[in-house]
Amino acid sequence: MIFYDCSTAPNPRRARMFLAEKGLSPETHDISIAKGEQLDAAFLAVNPRATIPVLVTDAGTVLTENLGIAAYLEAAHPEPPLMGRTADEKGLVLMWNSIVEQQGGAPVAEALRNTHPAFENRAIPGPDHYAQIPELAERGQARTARFFDLLEERLQDSPFLATDHFTLADISAFVFVDFARVIKMRVPEANTATLAWQEAIRERPSSQL
């Protein structure tokens, strides 16, 4: 396998944590978004959509989305199970992962990409250029605050997001919560269940990657 990573971005970190939890260490190439290396011809030859992460499987299949990468790794390396053990658990993991992406990852990205100078004309990932819309950043901040509340509501009733054990959904949520620092947002001190969950995941070796 060959893994195309970016050490500063949240989505590659999600794949990096998943690989680490599976005990896998593929050949890795770091692609700097800050330097615009995702738009270089060499990388576009791998992924014309200019997004990271990318996993090239042993068979040469190019996987360019976190969910596709996770599904492949889970099938090829089923232990430990990170996408559910039963039919119900599998549904819950994908459900919560989707909620996290839509309600957590998207608003943080919306707030960052529509304000930070590094993303001028790069408000949306990919090969095309899109202008920043500052009003969307305000909405992103508000949605991120609501996401923190959503997590707290769930984690007051469950030790992990999707099931009674650590899964892909927790990886996604943990990474997005941590990355919210770039828009100067943190989990409120009153959200004790979320803070305990976050601290427990910080103790996992994969969280240090």
PDB file of N, CA, C and O in Angstrom, residues 80-137:
ATOM      1  N   PRO A  80      -8.455  -4.892  14.812  1.00  0.00           N
ATOM      2  CA  PRO A  80      -9.684  -4.826  15.600  1.00  0.00           C
ATOM      3  C   PRO A  80     -10.822  -4.216  14.781  1.00  0.00           C
ATOM      4  O   PRO A  80     -10.565  -3.398  13.894  1.00  0.00           O
ATOM      5  N   PRO A  81     -12.069  -4.586  15.072  1.00  0.00           N
ATOM      6  CA  PRO A  81     -13.195  -4.042  14.303  1.00  0.00           C
ATOM      7  C   PRO A  81     -13.429  -2.568  14.637  1.00  0.00           C
ATOM      8  O   PRO A  81     -13.628  -2.208  15.791  1.00  0.00           O
ATOM      9  N   LEU A  82     -13.397  -1.738  13.617  1.00  0.00           N
ATOM     10  CA  LEU A  82     -13.596  -0.294  13.808  1.00  0.00           C
ATOM     11  C   LEU A  82     -14.840   0.220  13.097  1.00  0.00           C
ATOM     12  O   LEU A  82     -15.134   1.419  13.151  1.00  0.00           O
ATOM     13  N   MET A  83     -15.569  -0.683  12.422  1.00  0.00           N
ATOM     14  CA  MET A  83     -16.765  -0.266  11.703  1.00  0.00           C
ATOM     15  C   MET A  83     -17.960  -1.135  12.067  1.00  0.00           C
ATOM     16  O   MET A  83     -18.888  -1.307  11.286  1.00  0.00           O
ATOM     17  N   GLY A  84     -17.932  -1.681  13.297  1.00  0.00           N
ATOM     18  CA  GLY A  84     -19.063  -2.457  13.781  1.00  0.00           C
ATOM     19  C   GLY A  84     -18.864  -3.945  13.650  1.00  0.00           C
ATOM     20  O   GLY A  84     -18.230  -4.422  12.703  1.00  0.00           O
ATOM     21  N   ARG A  85     -19.433  -4.691  14.624  1.00  0.00           N
ATOM     22  CA  ARG A  85     -19.306  -6.151  14.634  1.00  0.00           C
ATOM     23  C   ARG A  85     -20.585  -6.828  14.157  1.00  0.00           C
ATOM     24  O   ARG A  85     -20.539  -7.893  13.570  1.00  0.00           O
ATOM     25  N   THR A  86     -21.708  -6.218  14.434  1.00  0.00           N
ATOM     26  CA  THR A  86     -23.001  -6.770  14.021  1.00  0.00           C
ATOM     27  C   THR A  86     -23.610  -5.864  12.955  1.00  0.00           C
ATOM     28  O   THR A  86     -23.122  -4.754  12.710  1.00  0.00           O
ATOM     29  N   ALA A  87     -24.703  -6.332  12.363  1.00  0.00           N
ATOM     30  CA  ALA A  87     -25.386  -5.514  11.353  1.00  0.00           C
ATOM     31  C   ALA A  87     -25.840  -4.188  11.944  1.00  0.00           C
ATOM     32  O   ALA A  87     -25.706  -3.126  11.315  1.00  0.00           O
ATOM     33  N   ASP A  88     -26.373  -4.235  13.163  1.00  0.00           N
ATOM     34  CA  ASP A  88     -26.836  -3.006  13.806  1.00  0.00           C
ATOM     35  C   ASP A  88     -25.672  -2.052  14.070  1.00  0.00           C
ATOM     36  O   ASP A  88     -25.777  -0.841  13.829  1.00  0.00           O
ATOM     37  N   GLU A  89     -24.574  -2.605  14.576  1.00  0.00           N
ATOM     38  CA  GLU A  89     -23.420  -1.764  14.863  1.00  0.00           C
ATOM     39  C   GLU A  89     -22.855  -1.141  13.593  1.00  0.00           C
ATOM     40  O   GLU A  89     -22.478   0.037  13.581  1.00  0.00           O
ATOM     41  N   LYS A  90     -22.803  -1.905  12.524  1.00  0.00           N
ATOM     42  CA  LYS A  90     -22.282  -1.373  11.264  1.00  0.00           C
ATOM     43  C   LYS A  90     -23.126  -0.189  10.801  1.00  0.00           C
ATOM     44  O   LYS A  90     -22.595   0.825  10.322  1.00  0.00           O
ATOM     45  N   GLY A  91     -24.445  -0.314  10.932  1.00  0.00           N
ATOM     46  CA  GLY A  91     -25.326   0.796  10.564  1.00  0.00           C
ATOM     47  C   GLY A  91     -25.109   2.010  11.445  1.00  0.00           C
ATOM     48  O   GLY A  91     -25.064   3.149  10.967  1.00  0.00           O
ATOM     49  N   LEU A  92     -24.948   1.780  12.745  1.00  0.00           N
ATOM     50  CA  LEU A  92     -24.747   2.889  13.673  1.00  0.00           C
ATOM     51  C   LEU A  92     -23.423   3.605  13.434  1.00  0.00           C
ATOM     52  O   LEU A  92     -23.349   4.834  13.511  1.00  0.00           O
ATOM     53  N   VAL A  93     -22.373   2.852  13.134  1.00  0.00           N
ATOM     54  CA  VAL A  93     -21.066   3.474  12.891  1.00  0.00           C
ATOM     55  C   VAL A  93     -21.136   4.388  11.672  1.00  0.00           C
ATOM     56  O   VAL A  93     -20.682   5.544  11.714  1.00  0.00           O
ATOM     57  N   LEU A  94     -21.722   3.911  10.586  1.00  0.00           N
ATOM     58  CA  LEU A  94     -21.808   4.734   9.379  1.00  0.00           C
ATOM     59  C   LEU A  94     -22.758   5.904   9.585  1.00  0.00           C
ATOM     60  O   LEU A  94     -22.523   7.004   9.067  1.00  0.00           O
ATOM     61  N   MET A  95     -23.835   5.687  10.341  1.00  0.00           N
ATOM     62  CA  MET A  95     -24.765   6.780  10.639  1.00  0.00           C
ATOM     63  C   MET A  95     -24.068   7.898  11.402  1.00  0.00           C
ATOM     64  O   MET A  95     -24.121   9.074  11.013  1.00  0.00           O
ATOM     65  N   TRP A  96     -23.380   7.531  12.494  1.00  0.00           N
ATOM     66  CA  TRP A  96     -22.724   8.552  13.308  1.00  0.00           C
ATOM     67  C   TRP A  96     -21.540   9.180  12.584  1.00  0.00           C
ATOM     68  O   TRP A  96     -21.268  10.374  12.722  1.00  0.00           O
ATOM     69  N   ASN A  97     -20.839   8.405  11.779  1.00  0.00           N
ATOM     70  CA  ASN A  97     -19.744   8.988  11.011  1.00  0.00           C
ATOM     71  C   ASN A  97     -20.272  10.044  10.049  1.00  0.00           C
ATOM     72  O   ASN A  97     -19.659  11.101   9.874  1.00  0.00           O
ATOM     73  N   SER A  98     -21.411   9.764   9.433  1.00  0.00           N
ATOM     74  CA  SER A  98     -22.017  10.729   8.522  1.00  0.00           C
ATOM     75  C   SER A  98     -22.465  11.978   9.273  1.00  0.00           C
ATOM     76  O   SER A  98     -22.257  13.113   8.806  1.00  0.00           O
ATOM     77  N   ILE A  99     -23.090  11.795  10.433  1.00  0.00           N
ATOM     78  CA  ILE A  99     -23.508  12.940  11.250  1.00  0.00           C
ATOM     79  C   ILE A  99     -22.303  13.811  11.599  1.00  0.00           C
ATOM     80  O   ILE A  99     -22.349  15.040  11.501  1.00  0.00           O
ATOM     81  N   VAL A 100     -21.233  13.161  12.007  1.00  0.00           N
ATOM     82  CA  VAL A 100     -20.017  13.890  12.393  1.00  0.00           C
ATOM     83  C   VAL A 100     -19.446  14.672  11.218  1.00  0.00           C
ATOM     84  O   VAL A 100     -19.049  15.841  11.357  1.00  0.00           O
ATOM     85  N   GLU A 101     -19.391  14.053  10.053  1.00  0.00           N
ATOM     86  CA  GLU A 101     -18.855  14.741   8.874  1.00  0.00           C
ATOM     87  C   GLU A 101     -19.702  15.965   8.516  1.00  0.00           C
ATOM     88  O   GLU A 101     -19.171  17.038   8.226  1.00  0.00           O
ATOM     89  N   GLN A 102     -21.031  15.789   8.547  1.00  0.00           N
ATOM     90  CA  GLN A 102     -21.928  16.859   8.126  1.00  0.00           C
ATOM     91  C   GLN A 102     -22.074  17.960   9.167  1.00  0.00           C
ATOM     92  O   GLN A 102     -22.134  19.144   8.830  1.00  0.00           O
ATOM     93  N   GLN A 103     -22.151  17.561  10.445  1.00  0.00           N
ATOM     94  CA  GLN A 103     -22.426  18.519  11.510  1.00  0.00           C
ATOM     95  C   GLN A 103     -21.177  19.022  12.223  1.00  0.00           C
ATOM     96  O   GLN A 103     -21.248  19.994  12.981  1.00  0.00           O
ATOM     97  N   GLY A 104     -20.033  18.338  12.011  1.00  0.00           N
ATOM     98  CA  GLY A 104     -18.802  18.746  12.666  1.00  0.00           C
ATOM     99  C   GLY A 104     -17.722  19.147  11.685  1.00  0.00           C
ATOM    100  O   GLY A 104     -17.223  20.273  11.705  1.00  0.00           O
ATOM    101  N   GLY A 105     -17.356  18.239  10.799  1.00  0.00           N
ATOM    102  CA  GLY A 105     -16.283  18.527   9.857  1.00  0.00           C
ATOM    103  C   GLY A 105     -16.624  19.659   8.898  1.00  0.00           C
ATOM    104  O   GLY A 105     -15.801  20.557   8.662  1.00  0.00           O
ATOM    105  N   ALA A 106     -17.827  19.628   8.351  1.00  0.00           N
ATOM    106  CA  ALA A 106     -18.215  20.633   7.357  1.00  0.00           C
ATOM    107  C   ALA A 106     -18.220  22.052   7.929  1.00  0.00           C
ATOM    108  O   ALA A 106     -17.661  22.969   7.311  1.00  0.00           O
ATOM    109  N   PRO A 107     -18.824  22.293   9.097  1.00  0.00           N
ATOM    110  CA  PRO A 107     -18.827  23.668   9.608  1.00  0.00           C
ATOM    111  C   PRO A 107     -17.454  24.197  10.014  1.00  0.00           C
ATOM    112  O   PRO A 107     -17.174  25.383   9.837  1.00  0.00           O
ATOM    113  N   VAL A 108     -16.595  23.328  10.544  1.00  0.00           N
ATOM    114  CA  VAL A 108     -15.240  23.782  10.874  1.00  0.00           C
ATOM    115  C   VAL A 108     -14.521  24.200   9.590  1.00  0.00           C
ATOM    116  O   VAL A 108     -13.875  25.255   9.529  1.00  0.00           O
ATOM    117  N   ALA A 109     -14.635  23.382   8.552  1.00  0.00           N
ATOM    118  CA  ALA A 109     -14.022  23.721   7.268  1.00  0.00           C
ATOM    119  C   ALA A 109     -14.624  24.999   6.690  1.00  0.00           C
ATOM    120  O   ALA A 109     -13.913  25.842   6.117  1.00  0.00           O
ATOM    121  N   GLU A 110     -15.927  25.153   6.837  1.00  0.00           N
ATOM    122  CA  GLU A 110     -16.622  26.330   6.330  1.00  0.00           C
ATOM    123  C   GLU A 110     -16.077  27.598   6.982  1.00  0.00           C
ATOM    124  O   GLU A 110     -15.809  28.604   6.309  1.00  0.00           O
ATOM    125  N   ALA A 111     -15.888  27.542   8.306  1.00  0.00           N
ATOM    126  CA  ALA A 111     -15.375  28.702   9.028  1.00  0.00           C
ATOM    127  C   ALA A 111     -13.926  29.003   8.663  1.00  0.00           C
ATOM    128  O   ALA A 111     -13.543  30.166   8.471  1.00  0.00           O
ATOM    129  N   LEU A 112     -13.105  27.961   8.547  1.00  0.00           N
ATOM    130  CA  LEU A 112     -11.690  28.155   8.245  1.00  0.00           C
ATOM    131  C   LEU A 112     -11.471  28.628   6.817  1.00  0.00           C
ATOM    132  O   LEU A 112     -10.786  29.633   6.566  1.00  0.00           O
ATOM    133  N   ARG A 113     -12.032  27.913   5.865  1.00  0.00           N
ATOM    134  CA  ARG A 113     -11.724  28.170   4.458  1.00  0.00           C
ATOM    135  C   ARG A 113     -12.310  29.478   3.942  1.00  0.00           C
ATOM    136  O   ARG A 113     -11.859  29.990   2.915  1.00  0.00           O
ATOM    137  N   ASN A 114     -13.288  30.015   4.640  1.00  0.00           N
ATOM    138  CA  ASN A 114     -13.886  31.271   4.179  1.00  0.00           C
ATOM    139  C   ASN A 114     -13.321  32.502   4.877  1.00  0.00           C
ATOM    140  O   ASN A 114     -13.825  33.620   4.670  1.00  0.00           O
ATOM    141  N   THR A 115     -12.254  32.304   5.678  1.00  0.00           N
ATOM    142  CA  THR A 115     -11.633  33.448   6.360  1.00  0.00           C
ATOM    143  C   THR A 115     -10.109  33.449   6.252  1.00  0.00           C
ATOM    144  O   THR A 115      -9.507  34.506   6.128  1.00  0.00           O
ATOM    145  N   HIS A 116      -9.477  32.289   6.311  1.00  0.00           N
ATOM    146  CA  HIS A 116      -8.012  32.243   6.399  1.00  0.00           C
ATOM    147  C   HIS A 116      -7.377  32.668   5.078  1.00  0.00           C
ATOM    148  O   HIS A 116      -7.780  32.190   4.014  1.00  0.00           O
ATOM    149  N   PRO A 117      -6.365  33.550   5.152  1.00  0.00           N
ATOM    150  CA  PRO A 117      -5.710  34.018   3.912  1.00  0.00           C
ATOM    151  C   PRO A 117      -5.123  32.886   3.070  1.00  0.00           C
ATOM    152  O   PRO A 117      -5.046  33.009   1.838  1.00  0.00           O
ATOM    153  N   ALA A 118      -4.720  31.797   3.704  1.00  0.00           N
ATOM    154  CA  ALA A 118      -4.126  30.688   2.948  1.00  0.00           C
ATOM    155  C   ALA A 118      -5.120  30.043   2.001  1.00  0.00           C
ATOM    156  O   ALA A 118      -4.717  29.357   1.054  1.00  0.00           O
ATOM    157  N   PHE A 119      -6.425  30.263   2.248  1.00  0.00           N
ATOM    158  CA  PHE A 119      -7.444  29.643   1.408  1.00  0.00           C
ATOM    159  C   PHE A 119      -8.148  30.658   0.502  1.00  0.00           C
ATOM    160  O   PHE A 119      -9.255  30.405   0.033  1.00  0.00           O
ATOM    161  N   GLU A 120      -7.488  31.770   0.246  1.00  0.00           N
ATOM    162  CA  GLU A 120      -8.053  32.727  -0.690  1.00  0.00           C
ATOM    163  C   GLU A 120      -8.220  32.054  -2.054  1.00  0.00           C
ATOM    164  O   GLU A 120      -7.284  31.462  -2.592  1.00  0.00           O
ATOM    165  N   ASN A 121      -9.436  32.115  -2.569  1.00  0.00           N
ATOM    166  CA  ASN A 121      -9.799  31.439  -3.824  1.00  0.00           C
ATOM    167  C   ASN A 121      -9.679  29.918  -3.737  1.00  0.00           C
ATOM    168  O   ASN A 121      -9.669  29.234  -4.765  1.00  0.00           O
ATOM    169  N   ARG A 122      -9.579  29.382  -2.509  1.00  0.00           N
ATOM    170  CA  ARG A 122      -9.508  27.930  -2.306  1.00  0.00           C
ATOM    171  C   ARG A 122     -10.530  27.527  -1.249  1.00  0.00           C
ATOM    172  O   ARG A 122     -10.273  26.680  -0.399  1.00  0.00           O
ATOM    173  N   ALA A 123     -11.712  28.145  -1.287  1.00  0.00           N
ATOM    174  CA  ALA A 123     -12.700  27.933  -0.232  1.00  0.00           C
ATOM    175  C   ALA A 123     -13.253  26.511  -0.216  1.00  0.00           C
ATOM    176  O   ALA A 123     -13.794  26.061   0.801  1.00  0.00           O
ATOM    177  N   ILE A 124     -13.126  25.805  -1.328  1.00  0.00           N
ATOM    178  CA  ILE A 124     -13.594  24.421  -1.415  1.00  0.00           C
ATOM    179  C   ILE A 124     -12.431  23.575  -1.923  1.00  0.00           C
ATOM    180  O   ILE A 124     -11.770  23.950  -2.896  1.00  0.00           O
ATOM    181  N   PRO A 125     -12.148  22.417  -1.272  1.00  0.00           N
ATOM    182  CA  PRO A 125     -11.048  21.568  -1.750  1.00  0.00           C
ATOM    183  C   PRO A 125     -11.299  21.068  -3.167  1.00  0.00           C
ATOM    184  O   PRO A 125     -12.435  20.933  -3.606  1.00  0.00           O
ATOM    185  N   GLY A 126     -10.211  20.782  -3.868  1.00  0.00           N
ATOM    186  CA  GLY A 126     -10.338  20.233  -5.209  1.00  0.00           C
ATOM    187  C   GLY A 126      -9.540  21.042  -6.214  1.00  0.00           C
ATOM    188  O   GLY A 126      -8.841  21.995  -5.864  1.00  0.00           O
ATOM    189  N   PRO A 127      -9.633  20.677  -7.474  1.00  0.00           N
ATOM    190  CA  PRO A 127      -8.816  21.330  -8.509  1.00  0.00           C
ATOM    191  C   PRO A 127      -9.318  22.706  -8.926  1.00  0.00           C
ATOM    192  O   PRO A 127      -8.582  23.470  -9.548  1.00  0.00           O
ATOM    193  N   ASP A 128     -10.580  23.034  -8.591  1.00  0.00           N
ATOM    194  CA  ASP A 128     -11.153  24.307  -9.029  1.00  0.00           C
ATOM    195  C   ASP A 128     -11.012  25.371  -7.942  1.00  0.00           C
ATOM    196  O   ASP A 128     -10.858  25.068  -6.757  1.00  0.00           O
ATOM    197  N   HIS A 129     -11.094  26.624  -8.347  1.00  0.00           N
ATOM    198  CA  HIS A 129     -10.918  27.746  -7.423  1.00  0.00           C
ATOM    199  C   HIS A 129     -12.272  28.385  -7.108  1.00  0.00           C
ATOM    200  O   HIS A 129     -13.051  28.693  -8.014  1.00  0.00           O
ATOM    201  N   TYR A 130     -12.521  28.594  -5.819  1.00  0.00           N
ATOM    202  CA  TYR A 130     -13.766  29.208  -5.367  1.00  0.00           C
ATOM    203  C   TYR A 130     -13.450  30.314  -4.373  1.00  0.00           C
ATOM    204  O   TYR A 130     -12.636  30.135  -3.461  1.00  0.00           O
ATOM    205  N   ALA A 131     -14.111  31.461  -4.553  1.00  0.00           N
ATOM    206  CA  ALA A 131     -13.871  32.613  -3.685  1.00  0.00           C
ATOM    207  C   ALA A 131     -14.413  32.367  -2.278  1.00  0.00           C
ATOM    208  O   ALA A 131     -15.369  31.607  -2.077  1.00  0.00           O
ATOM    209  N   GLN A 132     -13.796  33.032  -1.315  1.00  0.00           N
ATOM    210  CA  GLN A 132     -14.278  32.972   0.059  1.00  0.00           C
ATOM    211  C   GLN A 132     -15.571  33.778   0.214  1.00  0.00           C
ATOM    212  O   GLN A 132     -15.766  34.797  -0.452  1.00  0.00           O
ATOM    213  N   ILE A 133     -16.439  33.299   1.106  1.00  0.00           N
ATOM    214  CA  ILE A 133     -17.676  34.006   1.438  1.00  0.00           C
ATOM    215  C   ILE A 133     -17.679  34.178   2.953  1.00  0.00           C
ATOM    216  O   ILE A 133     -18.018  33.240   3.703  1.00  0.00           O
ATOM    217  N   PRO A 134     -17.278  35.346   3.470  1.00  0.00           N
ATOM    218  CA  PRO A 134     -17.116  35.526   4.912  1.00  0.00           C
ATOM    219  C   PRO A 134     -18.371  35.200   5.731  1.00  0.00           C
ATOM    220  O   PRO A 134     -18.259  34.714   6.860  1.00  0.00           O
ATOM    221  N   GLU A 135     -19.542  35.437   5.161  1.00  0.00           N
ATOM    222  CA  GLU A 135     -20.774  35.149   5.909  1.00  0.00           C
ATOM    223  C   GLU A 135     -20.881  33.661   6.258  1.00  0.00           C
ATOM    224  O   GLU A 135     -21.467  33.298   7.291  1.00  0.00           O
ATOM    225  N   LEU A 136     -20.315  32.801   5.403  1.00  0.00           N
ATOM    226  CA  LEU A 136     -20.365  31.371   5.679  1.00  0.00           C
ATOM    227  C   LEU A 136     -19.514  31.007   6.900  1.00  0.00           C
ATOM    228  O   LEU A 136     -19.784  30.021   7.580  1.00  0.00           O
ATOM    229  N   ALA A 137     -18.487  31.803   7.161  1.00  0.00           N
ATOM    230  CA  ALA A 137     -17.648  31.551   8.322  1.00  0.00           C
ATOM    231  C   ALA A 137     -18.441  31.744   9.613  1.00  0.00           C
ATOM    232  O   ALA A 137     -18.302  30.971  10.565  1.00  0.00           O
TER     233      ALA A 137
END
